[in-house]
């Protein structure tokens, strides 16, 4: 019996609400899970941590019924259950709230909450709207939300939609609620609200499994953390007795000493990605604006600088940097590159000047999933590898192999298709595309979103290398811990730059930045 | 999820030059190659069946019949493949084919040189293709709707300029070029379609243009953000499809010795079916033109065998539909992997026992 289960015994509750034992899952050629165990006490919020590829998402899939384990057993409230489909899991009482919400946007809030089990009125089988609306309001009230349940879900904010999803899960018989990165799209005030809702639910005895990459969240919300590495359970610890650095060390399988994140987490010294030495102005912008998204903004970017643009999610930082990369169309303003006015009508124009973008939504905008790593890397530099319109695949492969080795990409070969790689490796592949092209300015929009701690560290190191070798970097990020690494930080709120801070002025915990939010 | 994806072959990237990266020995190699080459196996199988059921099947005469008959759809299929690989579709190619027969017949009637008539016709057809491209790129109408509308426009346009029932073609030079003539003993229509196929294969595999089309179909936004000239490439692709439909129309006109707006009705669907049977995905980014052409021959050979053994045309339609479904299941729907997974899981169950 492991530590957590012992703790349960001590508290006089003999059975954990959810117990997974010896879970093994094979995929062709890979053993994704190799005897993972998990014991979740009733009424607790239990965090699941692990790097991408550690087997965490496979375990989530097994718990939610999306995958069937090859070995091992699953007990809910002491009784063994067999989950062959998501519906089995829901009937058994495991409700999953996914990162991407699974609501029907056109249907009303009440209809979504009752989807698949609309209340009927006897004797004629028609929907009992009044009862449904009343029940839906009650379900939302339980988690402290008051909404017009007749309005379509699409008319509400992401936070409210998440509340609908939660109410829907609670309406069903929920023994365990699985929350998969629920905060990835939420601005901080909504995160706080969600947390207080979840804590209140735990007080009422609901059991939750919480998955997130963000250590601060795990430690604020959860009472126990289980760490998975290489398909095995490596540690289960109480958040009261450990620190985030312990979890990260367990995830990585090595001590975190001396890393950029360790410094940033411990809040002592805060390192910088750039050298701090800057050259001439390379890009200057006057009154750049996109109606409704970004107010007229002027800024100057110097060679060798690492410029951070931060703000709450949706404050315009992403739009601003997309304008600078030519990925979006400005409605007014001028851009000058090395003093010469330029017109970015498309990304092509910016790329020609050596400006490359790492887009925020990696999957949707970053790469061609079915193409190989080599083809994705060479995508922006095809003319470099061709004569008379014909490609030299051998040179593409050679260049790709060199860069993959330099970036220490974990791939079986450069002909592996991009979609089979982990998030961090995909991000490296996109970065590689601009290194192949010898880009001079890298514009990174949330470069480490959805990337695990290990890959995050590597990404920072790569961007740092790029800056040290004379490259210029712009990082748009809603994570303060990322913004404090930059040489200079622009803080945005409601589409406007409200503050400009030098690296040494942001304060180790970014307090100066937060002061300008709101 | 990752692991199942690893099991399948990245559509084009691994084909030439780097097969050495194989893992898992002979059966692994077989499993990876099977989805790629299964079409050839299917074609060989069909040929064997044909030889068994009909003594007339394996004759030079029958073979050349099948090939000549197929060359028109094969040319259409190549153009269609390029559109489909970008994630689009071109429903207007059948109508453009018919238009080409009318335009070339009319121009030849005026007594101009055959060369001028051919160039003019191809230009008109490429122009309508460009029209499709403009509708898709600039007006931003979905390809299905844009080319459906264009199909109707082109059909009507052919009727109007045709103005009589049909127009005979008497220009012998033209007929020689596109139907009767031979180069190295091979009929010209076959030469044309072979040339088109080989050129298309080279372009799709080795040219920057081809690579860009796969990228656009695979992820259009990623292609745009990588600085690819997405709009220009789409315009070229739709123009090319129109051009090739025109070329197919010239062959049809020379074979039929007439121009008529009724020629080639529904051939766009044959072309689309062949491309899909050839393993391309309608979502885009997958497949190759050679497989599309093999797809044409798979369909044509089956029809030929059915004709030889005297199956009437109605049951032929049913069988044709079934063939499309089976072929698509085996290629794009991942049928080979699914069947082999089902077989291995069955075997596993038997071994461990209940």
PDB file of N, CA and C in Angstrom, chain B residues 69-132:
ATOM      1  N   UNK B  69      -9.428   4.424 -73.290  1.00  0.00           N
ATOM      2  CA  UNK B  69     -10.650   4.835 -72.619  1.00  0.00           C
ATOM      3  C   UNK B  69     -10.332   5.583 -71.330  1.00  0.00           C
ATOM      4  N   UNK B  70      -9.285   5.118 -70.629  1.00  0.00           N
ATOM      5  CA  UNK B  70      -8.955   5.697 -69.329  1.00  0.00           C
ATOM      6  C   UNK B  70      -8.177   6.992 -69.424  1.00  0.00           C
ATOM      7  N   UNK B  71      -7.529   7.232 -70.578  1.00  0.00           N
ATOM      8  CA  UNK B  71      -6.595   8.368 -70.588  1.00  0.00           C
ATOM      9  C   UNK B  71      -7.300   9.682 -70.309  1.00  0.00           C
ATOM     10  N   UNK B  72      -8.557   9.815 -70.770  1.00  0.00           N
ATOM     11  CA  UNK B  72      -9.277  11.076 -70.527  1.00  0.00           C
ATOM     12  C   UNK B  72      -9.504  11.298 -69.034  1.00  0.00           C
ATOM     13  N   UNK B  73     -10.060  10.286 -68.362  1.00  0.00           N
ATOM     14  CA  UNK B  73     -10.295  10.434 -66.926  1.00  0.00           C
ATOM     15  C   UNK B  73      -8.978  10.572 -66.165  1.00  0.00           C
ATOM     16  N   UNK B  74      -7.937   9.893 -66.658  1.00  0.00           N
ATOM     17  CA  UNK B  74      -6.648   9.974 -65.968  1.00  0.00           C
ATOM     18  C   UNK B  74      -6.118  11.402 -65.978  1.00  0.00           C
ATOM     19  N   UNK B  75      -6.264  12.091 -67.134  1.00  0.00           N
ATOM     20  CA  UNK B  75      -5.802  13.482 -67.198  1.00  0.00           C
ATOM     21  C   UNK B  75      -6.619  14.346 -66.236  1.00  0.00           C
ATOM     22  N   UNK B  76      -7.928  14.127 -66.230  1.00  0.00           N
ATOM     23  CA  UNK B  76      -8.783  14.857 -65.287  1.00  0.00           C
ATOM     24  C   UNK B  76      -8.360  14.581 -63.849  1.00  0.00           C
ATOM     25  N   UNK B  77      -8.059  13.306 -63.560  1.00  0.00           N
ATOM     26  CA  UNK B  77      -7.747  12.911 -62.190  1.00  0.00           C
ATOM     27  C   UNK B  77      -6.474  13.593 -61.701  1.00  0.00           C
ATOM     28  N   UNK B  78      -5.508  13.778 -62.608  1.00  0.00           N
ATOM     29  CA  UNK B  78      -4.276  14.448 -62.196  1.00  0.00           C
ATOM     30  C   UNK B  78      -4.573  15.883 -61.766  1.00  0.00           C
ATOM     31  N   UNK B  79      -5.366  16.599 -62.585  1.00  0.00           N
ATOM     32  CA  UNK B  79      -5.737  17.963 -62.220  1.00  0.00           C
ATOM     33  C   UNK B  79      -6.517  17.980 -60.917  1.00  0.00           C
ATOM     34  N   UNK B  80      -7.458  17.051 -60.820  1.00  0.00           N
ATOM     35  CA  UNK B  80      -8.272  16.952 -59.609  1.00  0.00           C
ATOM     36  C   UNK B  80      -7.395  16.668 -58.397  1.00  0.00           C
ATOM     37  N   UNK B  81      -6.374  15.825 -58.576  1.00  0.00           N
ATOM     38  CA  UNK B  81      -5.499  15.498 -57.461  1.00  0.00           C
ATOM     39  C   UNK B  81      -4.860  16.758 -56.892  1.00  0.00           C
ATOM     40  N   UNK B  82      -4.354  17.619 -57.785  1.00  0.00           N
ATOM     41  CA  UNK B  82      -3.694  18.833 -57.298  1.00  0.00           C
ATOM     42  C   UNK B  82      -4.639  19.701 -56.499  1.00  0.00           C
ATOM     43  N   UNK B  83      -5.886  19.804 -56.968  1.00  0.00           N
ATOM     44  CA  UNK B  83      -6.853  20.612 -56.226  1.00  0.00           C
ATOM     45  C   UNK B  83      -7.144  19.966 -54.871  1.00  0.00           C
ATOM     46  N   UNK B  84      -7.333  18.648 -54.894  1.00  0.00           N
ATOM     47  CA  UNK B  84      -7.697  17.946 -53.658  1.00  0.00           C
ATOM     48  C   UNK B  84      -6.556  17.991 -52.646  1.00  0.00           C
ATOM     49  N   UNK B  85      -5.320  17.950 -53.114  1.00  0.00           N
ATOM     50  CA  UNK B  85      -4.210  17.949 -52.166  1.00  0.00           C
ATOM     51  C   UNK B  85      -4.122  19.288 -51.421  1.00  0.00           C
ATOM     52  N   UNK B  86      -4.653  20.352 -52.019  1.00  0.00           N
ATOM     53  CA  UNK B  86      -4.677  21.631 -51.306  1.00  0.00           C
ATOM     54  C   UNK B  86      -5.877  21.714 -50.365  1.00  0.00           C
ATOM     55  N   UNK B  87      -6.675  20.666 -50.326  1.00  0.00           N
ATOM     56  CA  UNK B  87      -7.857  20.683 -49.468  1.00  0.00           C
ATOM     57  C   UNK B  87      -9.096  21.189 -50.183  1.00  0.00           C
ATOM     58  N   UNK B  88      -9.002  21.372 -51.501  1.00  0.00           N
ATOM     59  CA  UNK B  88     -10.145  21.851 -52.273  1.00  0.00           C
ATOM     60  C   UNK B  88     -10.807  20.723 -53.045  1.00  0.00           C
ATOM     61  N   UNK B  89     -11.693  21.115 -53.960  1.00  0.00           N
ATOM     62  CA  UNK B  89     -12.305  20.145 -54.853  1.00  0.00           C
ATOM     63  C   UNK B  89     -12.728  20.918 -56.098  1.00  0.00           C
ATOM     64  N   UNK B  90     -12.726  20.268 -57.253  1.00  0.00           N
ATOM     65  CA  UNK B  90     -13.109  20.959 -58.479  1.00  0.00           C
ATOM     66  C   UNK B  90     -14.214  20.171 -59.186  1.00  0.00           C
ATOM     67  N   UNK B  91     -15.446  20.641 -59.018  1.00  0.00           N
ATOM     68  CA  UNK B  91     -16.578  19.948 -59.634  1.00  0.00           C
ATOM     69  C   UNK B  91     -16.809  20.384 -61.075  1.00  0.00           C
ATOM     70  N   UNK B  92     -16.051  21.394 -61.518  1.00  0.00           N
ATOM     71  CA  UNK B  92     -16.345  21.956 -62.836  1.00  0.00           C
ATOM     72  C   UNK B  92     -15.574  21.274 -63.964  1.00  0.00           C
ATOM     73  N   UNK B  93     -14.713  20.297 -63.651  1.00  0.00           N
ATOM     74  CA  UNK B  93     -13.834  19.774 -64.710  1.00  0.00           C
ATOM     75  C   UNK B  93     -14.603  19.054 -65.813  1.00  0.00           C
ATOM     76  N   UNK B  94     -15.693  18.365 -65.471  1.00  0.00           N
ATOM     77  CA  UNK B  94     -16.484  17.695 -66.511  1.00  0.00           C
ATOM     78  C   UNK B  94     -17.072  18.710 -67.481  1.00  0.00           C
ATOM     79  N   UNK B  95     -17.595  19.793 -66.933  1.00  0.00           N
ATOM     80  CA  UNK B  95     -18.180  20.843 -67.767  1.00  0.00           C
ATOM     81  C   UNK B  95     -17.114  21.524 -68.614  1.00  0.00           C
ATOM     82  N   UNK B  96     -15.923  21.733 -68.019  1.00  0.00           N
ATOM     83  CA  UNK B  96     -14.846  22.387 -68.771  1.00  0.00           C
ATOM     84  C   UNK B  96     -14.366  21.469 -69.899  1.00  0.00           C
ATOM     85  N   UNK B  97     -14.348  20.165 -69.611  1.00  0.00           N
ATOM     86  CA  UNK B  97     -13.999  19.193 -70.659  1.00  0.00           C
ATOM     87  C   UNK B  97     -14.960  19.338 -71.850  1.00  0.00           C
ATOM     88  N   UNK B  98     -16.258  19.393 -71.546  1.00  0.00           N
ATOM     89  CA  UNK B  98     -17.249  19.537 -72.609  1.00  0.00           C
ATOM     90  C   UNK B  98     -17.058  20.863 -73.350  1.00  0.00           C
ATOM     91  N   UNK B  99     -16.804  21.912 -72.575  1.00  0.00           N
ATOM     92  CA  UNK B  99     -16.575  23.222 -73.190  1.00  0.00           C
ATOM     93  C   UNK B  99     -15.396  23.157 -74.163  1.00  0.00           C
ATOM     94  N   UNK B 100     -14.344  22.442 -73.759  1.00  0.00           N
ATOM     95  CA  UNK B 100     -13.165  22.344 -74.622  1.00  0.00           C
ATOM     96  C   UNK B 100     -13.526  21.711 -75.965  1.00  0.00           C
ATOM     97  N   UNK B 101     -14.367  20.656 -75.921  1.00  0.00           N
ATOM     98  CA  UNK B 101     -14.734  20.015 -77.200  1.00  0.00           C
ATOM     99  C   UNK B 101     -15.485  21.018 -78.076  1.00  0.00           C
ATOM    100  N   UNK B 102     -16.381  21.798 -77.474  1.00  0.00           N
ATOM    101  CA  UNK B 102     -17.158  22.770 -78.252  1.00  0.00           C
ATOM    102  C   UNK B 102     -16.261  23.865 -78.811  1.00  0.00           C
ATOM    103  N   UNK B 103     -15.402  24.404 -77.918  1.00  0.00           N
ATOM    104  CA  UNK B 103     -14.554  25.526 -78.352  1.00  0.00           C
ATOM    105  C   UNK B 103     -13.608  25.085 -79.463  1.00  0.00           C
ATOM    106  N   UNK B 104     -12.994  23.914 -79.308  1.00  0.00           N
ATOM    107  CA  UNK B 104     -12.031  23.507 -80.329  1.00  0.00           C
ATOM    108  C   UNK B 104     -12.759  23.209 -81.645  1.00  0.00           C
ATOM    109  N   UNK B 105     -13.955  22.598 -81.557  1.00  0.00           N
ATOM    110  CA  UNK B 105     -14.710  22.292 -82.776  1.00  0.00           C
ATOM    111  C   UNK B 105     -15.099  23.588 -83.492  1.00  0.00           C
ATOM    112  N   UNK B 106     -15.544  24.567 -82.726  1.00  0.00           N
ATOM    113  CA  UNK B 106     -15.937  25.858 -83.318  1.00  0.00           C
ATOM    114  C   UNK B 106     -14.747  26.560 -83.953  1.00  0.00           C
ATOM    115  N   UNK B 107     -13.624  26.607 -83.247  1.00  0.00           N
ATOM    116  CA  UNK B 107     -12.459  27.301 -83.789  1.00  0.00           C
ATOM    117  C   UNK B 107     -11.950  26.597 -85.038  1.00  0.00           C
ATOM    118  N   UNK B 108     -11.965  25.248 -85.008  1.00  0.00           N
ATOM    119  CA  UNK B 108     -11.504  24.525 -86.190  1.00  0.00           C
ATOM    120  C   UNK B 108     -12.438  24.795 -87.374  1.00  0.00           C
ATOM    121  N   UNK B 109     -13.736  24.960 -87.075  1.00  0.00           N
ATOM    122  CA  UNK B 109     -14.711  25.224 -88.124  1.00  0.00           C
ATOM    123  C   UNK B 109     -14.401  26.526 -88.875  1.00  0.00           C
ATOM    124  N   UNK B 110     -13.832  27.490 -88.141  1.00  0.00           N
ATOM    125  CA  UNK B 110     -13.505  28.755 -88.801  1.00  0.00           C
ATOM    126  C   UNK B 110     -12.327  28.590 -89.747  1.00  0.00           C
ATOM    127  N   UNK B 111     -11.694  27.414 -89.713  1.00  0.00           N
ATOM    128  CA  UNK B 111     -10.620  27.154 -90.661  1.00  0.00           C
ATOM    129  C   UNK B 111      -9.240  27.543 -90.192  1.00  0.00           C
ATOM    130  N   UNK B 112      -9.103  27.903 -88.893  1.00  0.00           N
ATOM    131  CA  UNK B 112      -7.763  28.272 -88.429  1.00  0.00           C
ATOM    132  C   UNK B 112      -6.897  27.032 -88.284  1.00  0.00           C
ATOM    133  N   UNK B 113      -5.634  27.292 -88.138  1.00  0.00           N
ATOM    134  CA  UNK B 113      -4.652  26.247 -87.944  1.00  0.00           C
ATOM    135  C   UNK B 113      -4.968  25.455 -86.676  1.00  0.00           C
ATOM    136  N   UNK B 114      -4.729  24.126 -86.701  1.00  0.00           N
ATOM    137  CA  UNK B 114      -5.040  23.288 -85.550  1.00  0.00           C
ATOM    138  C   UNK B 114      -4.292  23.740 -84.295  1.00  0.00           C
ATOM    139  N   UNK B 115      -3.032  24.145 -84.496  1.00  0.00           N
ATOM    140  CA  UNK B 115      -2.223  24.593 -83.354  1.00  0.00           C
ATOM    141  C   UNK B 115      -2.859  25.767 -82.645  1.00  0.00           C
ATOM    142  N   UNK B 116      -3.329  26.728 -83.441  1.00  0.00           N
ATOM    143  CA  UNK B 116      -3.952  27.915 -82.844  1.00  0.00           C
ATOM    144  C   UNK B 116      -5.228  27.519 -82.102  1.00  0.00           C
ATOM    145  N   UNK B 117      -6.021  26.630 -82.699  1.00  0.00           N
ATOM    146  CA  UNK B 117      -7.256  26.185 -82.069  1.00  0.00           C
ATOM    147  C   UNK B 117      -6.960  25.533 -80.724  1.00  0.00           C
ATOM    148  N   UNK B 118      -5.912  24.707 -80.704  1.00  0.00           N
ATOM    149  CA  UNK B 118      -5.558  24.000 -79.461  1.00  0.00           C
ATOM    150  C   UNK B 118      -5.139  24.988 -78.389  1.00  0.00           C
ATOM    151  N   UNK B 119      -4.238  25.897 -78.726  1.00  0.00           N
ATOM    152  CA  UNK B 119      -3.743  26.867 -77.744  1.00  0.00           C
ATOM    153  C   UNK B 119      -4.904  27.723 -77.228  1.00  0.00           C
ATOM    154  N   UNK B 120      -5.752  28.155 -78.157  1.00  0.00           N
ATOM    155  CA  UNK B 120      -6.886  28.992 -77.765  1.00  0.00           C
ATOM    156  C   UNK B 120      -7.794  28.237 -76.793  1.00  0.00           C
ATOM    157  N   UNK B 121      -8.125  26.996 -77.140  1.00  0.00           N
ATOM    158  CA  UNK B 121      -9.012  26.193 -76.284  1.00  0.00           C
ATOM    159  C   UNK B 121      -8.430  26.012 -74.888  1.00  0.00           C
ATOM    160  N   UNK B 122      -7.131  25.647 -74.840  1.00  0.00           N
ATOM    161  CA  UNK B 122      -6.502  25.422 -73.535  1.00  0.00           C
ATOM    162  C   UNK B 122      -6.501  26.710 -72.713  1.00  0.00           C
ATOM    163  N   UNK B 123      -6.294  27.845 -73.401  1.00  0.00           N
ATOM    164  CA  UNK B 123      -6.278  29.127 -72.697  1.00  0.00           C
ATOM    165  C   UNK B 123      -7.656  29.429 -72.111  1.00  0.00           C
ATOM    166  N   UNK B 124      -8.706  29.174 -72.901  1.00  0.00           N
ATOM    167  CA  UNK B 124     -10.069  29.412 -72.405  1.00  0.00           C
ATOM    168  C   UNK B 124     -10.329  28.560 -71.162  1.00  0.00           C
ATOM    169  N   UNK B 125      -9.951  27.276 -71.249  1.00  0.00           N
ATOM    170  CA  UNK B 125     -10.219  26.361 -70.129  1.00  0.00           C
ATOM    171  C   UNK B 125      -9.419  26.756 -68.885  1.00  0.00           C
ATOM    172  N   UNK B 126      -8.135  27.101 -69.084  1.00  0.00           N
ATOM    173  CA  UNK B 126      -7.332  27.557 -67.949  1.00  0.00           C
ATOM    174  C   UNK B 126      -7.953  28.811 -67.353  1.00  0.00           C
ATOM    175  N   UNK B 127      -8.536  29.658 -68.244  1.00  0.00           N
ATOM    176  CA  UNK B 127      -9.183  30.889 -67.784  1.00  0.00           C
ATOM    177  C   UNK B 127     -10.356  30.583 -66.867  1.00  0.00           C
ATOM    178  N   UNK B 128     -11.174  29.600 -67.232  1.00  0.00           N
ATOM    179  CA  UNK B 128     -12.281  29.238 -66.345  1.00  0.00           C
ATOM    180  C   UNK B 128     -11.751  28.641 -65.034  1.00  0.00           C
ATOM    181  N   UNK B 129     -10.673  27.889 -65.135  1.00  0.00           N
ATOM    182  CA  UNK B 129     -10.042  27.365 -63.918  1.00  0.00           C
ATOM    183  C   UNK B 129      -9.574  28.493 -63.026  1.00  0.00           C
ATOM    184  N   UNK B 130      -8.958  29.499 -63.654  1.00  0.00           N
ATOM    185  CA  UNK B 130      -8.518  30.673 -62.899  1.00  0.00           C
ATOM    186  C   UNK B 130      -9.712  31.338 -62.222  1.00  0.00           C
ATOM    187  N   UNK B 131     -10.839  31.349 -62.954  1.00  0.00           N
ATOM    188  CA  UNK B 131     -12.068  31.892 -62.364  1.00  0.00           C
ATOM    189  C   UNK B 131     -12.429  31.156 -61.080  1.00  0.00           C
ATOM    190  N   UNK B 132     -12.347  29.835 -61.111  1.00  0.00           N
ATOM    191  CA  UNK B 132     -12.555  29.054 -59.885  1.00  0.00           C
ATOM    192  C   UNK B 132     -11.623  29.523 -58.785  1.00  0.00           C
TER     193      UNK B 132
END
